[in-house]
Amino acid sequence: MTLPKNQTAFVHRHGDKPTLDKTTIEVPEPAEGEVLLKVGAAGMCHSDLHILCSDNPIPLDFVMGHEIAGTVVKLGQGVDKDAFPVGRLFAVHGPNGCGSCANCRMGVDNQCQEENHRMYGLGRGGGYQEYVTVRKHSLVPVPDGLSAAVAAVTTDAVLTPYHAIKKAGVNSFSRVLVIGLGGLGLNGVQILKVLGAHVTCVDLREDPLRKAREYGADSAVTSLKNAPMNVDAVFDFVGSNKTFTLSIKHAKPTGIVIPVGLADVNLQFNQHLLSQREVRVISTFWGTSSELMECLELVAKGRVDPQVETAPLSGVNEYLKLLEEGKIKSRLALVPQ
Ligand code: NAD
Ligand code: ZN
Ligand code: ZN
């Protein structure tokens, strides 16, 4: 296969305006142990907005897009062509674990300890381009029958809620509250129902509430005023001070609050309320590569059905604006032309 010399990429420039810079760059060569993928789809996450608006600045220039799936086009030295056949569709484990630090060796490869560690689309080149180089151990084969768009959004919009839900130890006796039903939250509801939990969800928009009911949510309401108290766990996919405070109130004594969303950089809590009731606040970040394999399997079996719409990558800046305005219905997967 003859590869083009150059490609179009959408680059985050540190300190620049809150949009991505459309630019022409060289198609990269895969280094030793790397694979060059042709990007099939790259999901657009609300975290892109937090980085662009400097809630969570990354002082580097890099191609954005951290939910990636693509097909193998070229192998670097030391990559087995039978394990990574040209044309095969793979999902990218975004945290880019090095595979050799203590955390990676323990399987906690979403918390790699490598020096100058960079994740795909979050410091290292991501999916908002036509071709991307990826370390071979970041690649997870996509089960037959799944599209690149579904696989791409599974790498974060399914994996992140899955990891958080596992951390909270949810089971079929759990009563849980889910706040925020965007890309992550709606998949979270489905995972919770697979586990048999009793689920109440809250969002400001009617559309995702309707969708959550279709997924089996026991109750879906527009205000936390109408949500139950004393729940075992609250998954807050907004993460603002307002939702965090209410999450703590709605949790039972000794209950769990997991702020997954990153809306406010500094979260505050009433120490008296938290301490007296021994509410546990648990942090969570993305998920491990073995959990990504589990998520892809759940999706392939049809037990979780990630909502995804595709759109051309060329429109990424307009779509980011729509995401900011709350006008994206589900998850958008951008496809390079
Ligand atoms: P999204 O924009 O698709 O969805 C956000 C949803 O929250 C929308 O449906 C919106 O209507 C709803 N919402 C907003 N304010 C609300 C409120 N006050 N009450 C109830 N609902 C409200 O976002 P997403 O891509 O699903 O991401 C959700 C959050 O998770 C973002 O902050 C993102 O940065 C963060 N995130 C965290 C991790 C992690 O590892 N911790 C990983 C990925 C994303
Ligand atoms: Zn994300
Ligand atoms: Zn590591």
Short mmCIF file of C-alpha atoms and ligand atoms in Angstrom, two decimals:
data_model
loop_
_atom_site.label_atom_id
_atom_site.label_comp_id
_atom_site.label_asym_id
_atom_site.label_seq_id
_atom_site.Cartn_x
_atom_site.Cartn_y
_atom_site.Cartn_z
CA MET A 1 0.00 0.00 0.00
CA THR A 2 1.43 3.38 -0.97
CA LEU A 3 1.03 5.91 1.78
CA PRO A 4 0.68 9.64 1.17
CA LYS A 5 3.61 11.78 2.34
CA ASN A 6 1.42 14.36 4.07
CA GLN A 7 -1.89 14.43 5.90
CA THR A 8 -4.38 16.86 7.43
CA ALA A 9 -4.31 17.12 11.23
CA PHE A 10 -6.10 19.20 13.88
CA VAL A 11 -3.53 20.44 16.36
CA HIS A 12 -3.90 21.80 19.89
CA ARG A 13 -1.46 24.68 20.30
CA HIS A 14 -0.54 25.62 23.82
CA GLY A 15 -1.62 29.15 24.70
CA ASP A 16 -3.52 29.55 21.48
CA LYS A 17 -7.23 30.26 20.92
CA PRO A 18 -9.75 27.64 22.10
CA THR A 19 -9.99 25.96 18.71
CA LEU A 20 -7.85 23.42 16.89
CA ASP A 21 -5.43 24.46 14.18
CA LYS A 22 -6.03 22.70 10.84
CA THR A 23 -2.61 21.96 9.44
CA THR A 24 -0.70 19.71 7.04
CA ILE A 25 1.90 17.45 8.63
CA GLU A 26 3.93 14.44 7.49
CA VAL A 27 2.47 10.97 7.87
CA PRO A 28 4.63 9.62 10.73
CA GLU A 29 6.87 6.56 10.47
CA PRO A 30 6.21 3.88 13.11
CA ALA A 31 9.25 3.59 15.40
CA GLU A 32 10.47 0.27 16.82
CA GLY A 33 7.58 -1.46 18.62
CA GLU A 34 5.00 0.87 17.06
CA VAL A 35 2.22 0.42 14.53
CA LEU A 36 0.93 3.00 12.05
CA LEU A 37 -2.87 3.06 12.02
CA LYS A 38 -5.20 4.62 9.47
CA VAL A 39 -7.69 6.35 11.75
CA GLY A 40 -11.18 4.92 11.21
CA ALA A 41 -12.84 7.20 13.78
CA ALA A 42 -11.95 9.42 16.72
CA GLY A 43 -14.53 10.20 19.39
CA MET A 44 -15.00 13.74 20.70
CA CYS A 45 -14.96 13.96 24.51
CA HIS A 46 -15.95 16.81 26.82
CA SER A 47 -12.38 16.64 28.18
CA ASP A 48 -11.22 18.15 24.86
CA LEU A 49 -13.14 21.29 25.88
CA HIS A 50 -11.60 21.37 29.38
CA ILE A 51 -8.14 21.33 27.78
CA LEU A 52 -8.98 23.90 25.12
CA CYS A 53 -10.51 26.32 27.62
CA SER A 54 -7.51 25.82 29.98
CA ASP A 55 -9.38 24.18 32.89
CA ASN A 56 -6.85 21.43 32.36
CA PRO A 57 -4.07 22.98 30.29
CA ILE A 58 -1.49 20.79 28.53
CA PRO A 59 1.54 22.99 27.71
CA LEU A 60 2.36 21.22 24.45
CA ASP A 61 1.46 21.24 20.77
CA PHE A 62 -0.12 17.94 19.72
CA VAL A 63 -2.82 16.43 17.54
CA MET A 64 -5.96 16.06 19.67
CA GLY A 65 -8.46 13.17 19.79
CA HIS A 66 -8.10 10.53 22.53
CA GLU A 67 -10.80 7.98 21.57
CA ILE A 68 -9.28 6.17 18.61
CA ALA A 69 -9.87 3.11 16.45
CA GLY A 70 -8.12 2.38 13.19
CA THR A 71 -6.71 -0.23 10.85
CA VAL A 72 -3.09 -1.35 10.66
CA VAL A 73 -1.21 0.04 7.66
CA LYS A 74 2.48 -0.30 8.57
CA LEU A 75 4.58 -1.98 11.27
CA GLY A 76 7.70 -0.67 12.97
CA GLN A 77 10.65 -2.98 13.70
CA GLY A 78 9.96 -5.78 16.16
CA VAL A 79 6.19 -5.87 15.60
CA ASP A 80 4.80 -9.30 14.74
CA LYS A 81 2.85 -9.16 11.48
CA ASP A 82 0.67 -12.12 12.52
CA ALA A 83 -0.44 -10.36 15.72
CA PHE A 84 -0.96 -7.04 13.92
CA PRO A 85 -2.07 -7.92 10.36
CA VAL A 86 -2.36 -5.10 7.86
CA GLY A 87 -6.03 -4.12 7.49
CA ARG A 88 -7.10 -5.38 10.96
CA LEU A 89 -9.19 -2.97 13.08
CA PHE A 90 -7.81 -2.13 16.55
CA ALA A 91 -8.98 0.07 19.41
CA VAL A 92 -6.35 2.27 21.06
CA HIS A 93 -5.95 2.17 24.85
CA GLY A 94 -5.58 5.93 25.28
CA PRO A 95 -3.53 6.08 28.54
CA ASN A 96 -0.54 4.63 26.60
CA GLY A 97 0.96 2.57 29.41
CA CYS A 98 4.68 1.87 28.95
CA GLY A 99 4.24 -1.79 29.90
CA SER A 100 7.31 -1.85 32.12
CA CYS A 101 6.80 0.44 35.16
CA ALA A 102 5.49 -0.99 38.43
CA ASN A 103 1.89 0.17 37.86
CA CYS A 104 1.81 -1.14 34.28
CA ARG A 105 3.23 -4.49 35.44
CA MET A 106 0.42 -4.67 38.03
CA GLY A 107 -2.10 -4.10 35.23
CA VAL A 108 -2.87 -0.54 36.35
CA ASP A 109 -1.76 0.82 32.99
CA ASN A 110 -4.10 3.84 33.24
CA GLN A 111 -1.64 5.11 35.88
CA CYS A 112 1.70 4.65 34.09
CA GLN A 113 4.71 6.02 35.97
CA GLU A 114 6.95 6.54 32.91
CA GLU A 115 8.93 9.77 32.92
CA ASN A 116 7.45 12.43 30.58
CA HIS A 117 4.48 10.15 30.03
CA ARG A 118 2.12 11.29 27.26
CA MET A 119 -1.26 9.92 26.34
CA TYR A 120 -2.74 9.74 22.84
CA GLY A 121 -4.51 12.99 21.98
CA LEU A 122 -3.46 14.40 25.37
CA GLY A 123 0.16 15.31 24.78
CA ARG A 124 1.09 12.66 22.20
CA GLY A 125 -0.43 12.57 18.68
CA GLY A 126 -4.08 11.47 18.76
CA GLY A 127 -6.91 10.63 16.40
CA TYR A 128 -7.82 13.99 14.84
CA GLN A 129 -5.62 13.13 11.84
CA GLU A 130 -5.58 10.51 9.10
CA TYR A 131 -2.70 8.35 10.37
CA VAL A 132 -1.40 7.88 13.91
CA THR A 133 1.50 5.89 15.39
CA VAL A 134 0.66 3.76 18.43
CA ARG A 135 2.74 1.52 20.70
CA LYS A 136 1.82 -2.09 19.93
CA HIS A 137 0.77 -2.87 23.50
CA SER A 138 -1.74 0.03 23.41
CA LEU A 139 -3.69 -1.87 20.75
CA VAL A 140 -6.68 -4.06 21.55
CA PRO A 141 -8.28 -6.03 18.68
CA VAL A 142 -11.85 -4.99 17.93
CA PRO A 143 -14.28 -7.94 17.96
CA ASP A 144 -15.84 -8.77 14.58
CA GLY A 145 -18.97 -6.84 13.73
CA LEU A 146 -18.11 -3.60 15.55
CA SER A 147 -17.56 -0.44 13.53
CA ALA A 148 -14.55 1.84 13.98
CA ALA A 149 -16.87 4.53 15.38
CA VAL A 150 -18.33 2.24 18.07
CA ALA A 151 -14.87 0.88 18.94
CA ALA A 152 -13.45 4.41 19.19
CA VAL A 153 -16.04 5.67 21.67
CA THR A 154 -15.79 2.44 23.67
CA THR A 155 -12.15 3.34 24.49
CA ASP A 156 -13.33 6.15 26.79
CA ALA A 157 -17.07 6.81 26.83
CA VAL A 158 -17.64 3.16 27.82
CA LEU A 159 -14.31 2.41 29.52
CA THR A 160 -14.34 5.39 31.92
CA PRO A 161 -17.77 4.69 33.46
CA TYR A 162 -16.95 0.95 33.51
CA HIS A 163 -13.76 1.56 35.53
CA ALA A 164 -15.56 3.93 37.93
CA ILE A 165 -18.43 1.47 38.44
CA LYS A 166 -15.97 -1.37 39.15
CA LYS A 167 -14.12 0.83 41.65
CA ALA A 168 -17.37 1.47 43.50
CA GLY A 169 -18.07 -2.28 43.76
CA VAL A 170 -21.63 -1.99 42.43
CA ASN A 171 -23.75 -5.17 42.53
CA SER A 172 -27.39 -6.15 42.00
CA PHE A 173 -28.32 -4.88 45.49
CA SER A 174 -26.86 -1.41 44.89
CA ARG A 175 -29.03 1.68 44.67
CA VAL A 176 -27.18 4.27 42.64
CA LEU A 177 -27.58 7.78 41.33
CA VAL A 178 -26.12 8.94 37.99
CA ILE A 179 -25.75 12.67 37.33
CA GLY A 180 -25.12 13.79 33.73
CA LEU A 181 -26.21 11.64 30.79
CA GLY A 182 -23.89 12.69 27.99
CA GLY A 183 -21.38 10.49 26.19
CA LEU A 184 -20.17 8.82 29.40
CA GLY A 185 -23.29 8.87 31.56
CA LEU A 186 -25.61 7.07 29.15
CA ASN A 187 -23.13 4.20 28.84
CA GLY A 188 -22.75 4.24 32.62
CA VAL A 189 -26.51 3.65 32.99
CA GLN A 190 -26.32 0.63 30.66
CA ILE A 191 -23.36 -0.88 32.53
CA LEU A 192 -25.15 -0.40 35.86
CA LYS A 193 -28.22 -2.15 34.50
CA VAL A 194 -26.07 -5.06 33.24
CA LEU A 195 -24.96 -5.40 36.89
CA GLY A 196 -28.58 -5.30 38.04
CA ALA A 197 -28.33 -2.12 40.12
CA HIS A 198 -31.31 0.13 40.86
CA VAL A 199 -30.56 3.31 38.88
CA THR A 200 -31.90 6.84 39.18
CA CYS A 201 -30.50 9.38 36.71
CA VAL A 202 -30.53 13.13 36.44
CA ASP A 203 -29.85 15.42 33.50
CA LEU A 204 -31.02 18.87 32.51
CA ARG A 205 -31.99 17.71 29.01
CA GLU A 206 -35.08 15.62 28.15
CA ASP A 207 -33.53 13.64 25.27
CA PRO A 208 -30.92 11.76 27.30
CA LEU A 209 -33.46 11.17 30.09
CA ARG A 210 -35.73 9.45 27.56
CA LYS A 211 -32.78 7.39 26.33
CA ALA A 212 -31.86 6.39 29.89
CA ARG A 213 -35.42 5.11 30.45
CA GLU A 214 -35.07 3.03 27.27
CA TYR A 215 -31.90 1.55 28.75
CA GLY A 216 -33.85 0.44 31.80
CA ALA A 217 -33.16 3.28 34.25
CA ASP A 218 -35.61 2.90 37.15
CA SER A 219 -36.16 6.64 37.29
CA ALA A 220 -34.91 9.56 35.17
CA VAL A 221 -35.55 13.12 36.38
CA THR A 222 -34.53 16.69 35.58
CA SER A 223 -33.72 17.73 39.13
CA LEU A 224 -31.87 16.18 42.05
CA LYS A 225 -34.75 17.40 44.22
CA ASN A 226 -36.70 14.44 42.83
CA ALA A 227 -33.86 11.94 43.30
CA PRO A 228 -33.67 9.47 46.21
CA MET A 229 -31.50 10.05 49.27
CA ASN A 230 -29.43 7.37 50.98
CA VAL A 231 -28.06 5.76 47.82
CA ASP A 232 -25.07 3.40 47.94
CA ALA A 233 -23.13 5.23 45.23
CA VAL A 234 -23.35 8.46 43.23
CA PHE A 235 -21.61 8.70 39.84
CA ASP A 236 -21.26 12.38 39.06
CA PHE A 237 -20.48 12.79 35.35
CA VAL A 238 -20.66 16.59 35.71
CA GLY A 239 -18.23 17.22 38.56
CA SER A 240 -19.24 20.79 39.42
CA ASN A 241 -19.29 22.09 42.99
CA LYS A 242 -23.07 22.10 42.82
CA THR A 243 -23.39 18.46 41.76
CA PHE A 244 -20.57 17.36 44.11
CA THR A 245 -22.29 18.93 47.14
CA LEU A 246 -25.59 17.30 46.22
CA SER A 247 -23.85 13.96 45.56
CA ILE A 248 -22.51 13.93 49.12
CA LYS A 249 -25.98 14.73 50.47
CA HIS A 250 -27.64 11.97 48.43
CA ALA A 251 -25.12 9.29 49.42
CA LYS A 252 -26.04 7.11 52.42
CA PRO A 253 -23.78 7.25 55.50
CA THR A 254 -20.65 5.25 54.41
CA GLY A 255 -21.84 5.59 50.79
CA ILE A 256 -19.56 6.32 47.85
CA VAL A 257 -19.32 9.45 45.70
CA ILE A 258 -17.31 9.27 42.49
CA PRO A 259 -16.80 12.61 40.75
CA VAL A 260 -15.98 11.46 37.21
CA GLY A 261 -16.75 14.79 35.53
CA LEU A 262 -14.26 17.61 35.57
CA ALA A 263 -16.48 20.70 35.33
CA ASP A 264 -14.94 22.54 38.29
CA VAL A 265 -11.18 22.37 38.78
CA ASN A 266 -11.37 22.83 42.58
CA LEU A 267 -14.07 20.85 44.33
CA GLN A 268 -15.07 21.82 47.86
CA PHE A 269 -16.91 19.82 50.50
CA ASN A 270 -18.40 20.29 53.93
CA GLN A 271 -15.92 18.37 56.08
CA HIS A 272 -18.41 18.11 58.96
CA LEU A 273 -21.06 16.51 56.75
CA LEU A 274 -18.57 14.21 55.04
CA SER A 275 -16.81 13.16 58.21
CA GLN A 276 -19.88 12.53 60.37
CA ARG A 277 -21.43 10.34 57.70
CA GLU A 278 -18.17 8.70 56.62
CA VAL A 279 -19.00 9.25 52.94
CA ARG A 280 -16.17 7.97 50.75
CA VAL A 281 -15.05 10.12 47.81
CA ILE A 282 -13.21 8.02 45.24
CA SER A 283 -11.19 9.44 42.36
CA THR A 284 -11.20 7.74 38.99
CA PHE A 285 -9.30 8.10 35.75
CA TRP A 286 -10.14 6.43 32.40
CA GLY A 287 -9.58 2.65 32.68
CA THR A 288 -7.05 -0.15 32.18
CA SER A 289 -6.34 -1.98 28.93
CA SER A 290 -7.73 -5.24 30.31
CA GLU A 291 -10.95 -3.39 31.21
CA LEU A 292 -11.02 -2.06 27.62
CA MET A 293 -11.03 -5.68 26.42
CA GLU A 294 -13.98 -6.37 28.74
CA CYS A 295 -15.83 -3.28 27.48
CA LEU A 296 -15.35 -4.26 23.83
CA GLU A 297 -16.73 -7.69 24.67
CA LEU A 298 -19.78 -6.20 26.43
CA VAL A 299 -20.43 -4.04 23.37
CA ALA A 300 -19.86 -6.92 20.92
CA LYS A 301 -22.39 -9.04 22.87
CA GLY A 302 -24.91 -6.18 22.61
CA ARG A 303 -25.16 -5.75 26.40
CA VAL A 304 -23.97 -2.16 26.13
CA ASP A 305 -24.96 -0.22 23.03
CA PRO A 306 -22.94 3.01 22.86
CA GLN A 307 -24.85 5.77 21.13
CA VAL A 308 -22.67 7.21 18.42
CA GLU A 309 -23.14 9.52 15.48
CA THR A 310 -20.44 10.01 12.86
CA ALA A 311 -19.39 13.29 11.28
CA PRO A 312 -16.49 14.44 9.10
CA LEU A 313 -13.29 15.32 10.98
CA SER A 314 -13.05 18.52 8.91
CA GLY A 315 -15.89 20.00 11.02
CA VAL A 316 -14.24 19.33 14.39
CA ASN A 317 -14.14 22.97 15.53
CA GLU A 318 -17.86 23.48 14.84
CA TYR A 319 -18.71 20.23 16.63
CA LEU A 320 -16.64 21.24 19.68
CA LYS A 321 -18.74 24.39 19.84
CA LEU A 322 -21.97 22.35 19.66
CA LEU A 323 -20.66 20.08 22.44
CA GLU A 324 -20.00 23.13 24.59
CA GLU A 325 -23.55 24.35 23.96
CA GLY A 326 -24.99 20.94 24.97
CA LYS A 327 -26.29 20.37 21.43
CA ILE A 328 -24.66 16.99 20.75
CA LYS A 329 -27.24 14.23 21.29
CA SER A 330 -24.90 11.35 22.05
CA ARG A 331 -21.23 10.75 21.29
CA LEU A 332 -19.79 12.11 18.08
CA ALA A 333 -17.13 10.05 16.28
CA LEU A 334 -15.17 12.05 13.75
CA VAL A 335 -14.11 10.34 10.55
CA PRO A 336 -11.16 11.60 8.47
CA GLN A 337 -12.12 11.96 4.80
P1 NAD B 1 -21.04 15.45 27.73
O1 NAD B 1 -20.94 16.88 27.41
O2 NAD B 1 -21.29 14.46 26.62
O3 NAD B 1 -22.19 15.20 28.84
C1 NAD B 1 -22.40 16.01 29.95
C2 NAD B 1 -23.86 15.79 30.37
O4 NAD B 1 -24.08 16.42 31.64
C3 NAD B 1 -24.85 16.43 29.41
O5 NAD B 1 -25.86 15.49 29.08
C4 NAD B 1 -25.44 17.62 30.20
O6 NAD B 1 -26.76 17.91 29.86
C5 NAD B 1 -25.32 17.09 31.61
N1 NAD B 1 -25.27 18.14 32.65
C6 NAD B 1 -24.55 19.29 32.66
N2 NAD B 1 -24.77 19.97 33.82
C7 NAD B 1 -25.63 19.24 34.56
C8 NAD B 1 -26.22 19.40 35.85
N3 NAD B 1 -25.96 20.47 36.60
N4 NAD B 1 -27.07 18.44 36.28
C9 NAD B 1 -27.35 17.34 35.54
N5 NAD B 1 -26.81 17.14 34.30
C10 NAD B 1 -25.96 18.07 33.82
O7 NAD B 1 -19.71 15.06 28.50
P2 NAD B 1 -18.91 13.65 28.54
O8 NAD B 1 -17.99 13.58 27.37
O9 NAD B 1 -19.86 12.56 28.83
O10 NAD B 1 -17.96 13.92 29.82
C11 NAD B 1 -18.51 14.12 31.11
C12 NAD B 1 -17.44 14.64 32.05
O11 NAD B 1 -16.50 13.58 32.35
C13 NAD B 1 -16.60 15.80 31.48
O12 NAD B 1 -16.31 16.71 32.50
C14 NAD B 1 -15.32 15.07 31.04
O13 NAD B 1 -14.20 15.93 30.99
C15 NAD B 1 -15.18 14.05 32.15
N6 NAD B 1 -14.33 12.88 31.84
C16 NAD B 1 -13.64 12.37 32.89
C17 NAD B 1 -12.88 11.23 32.70
C18 NAD B 1 -12.14 10.63 33.85
O14 NAD B 1 -11.35 9.72 33.63
N7 NAD B 1 -12.36 11.07 35.09
C19 NAD B 1 -12.80 10.65 31.43
C20 NAD B 1 -13.54 11.19 30.39
C21 NAD B 1 -14.32 12.32 30.61
ZN ZN B 2 -12.23 11.56 27.37
ZN ZN B 3 4.04 2.30 32.74
#
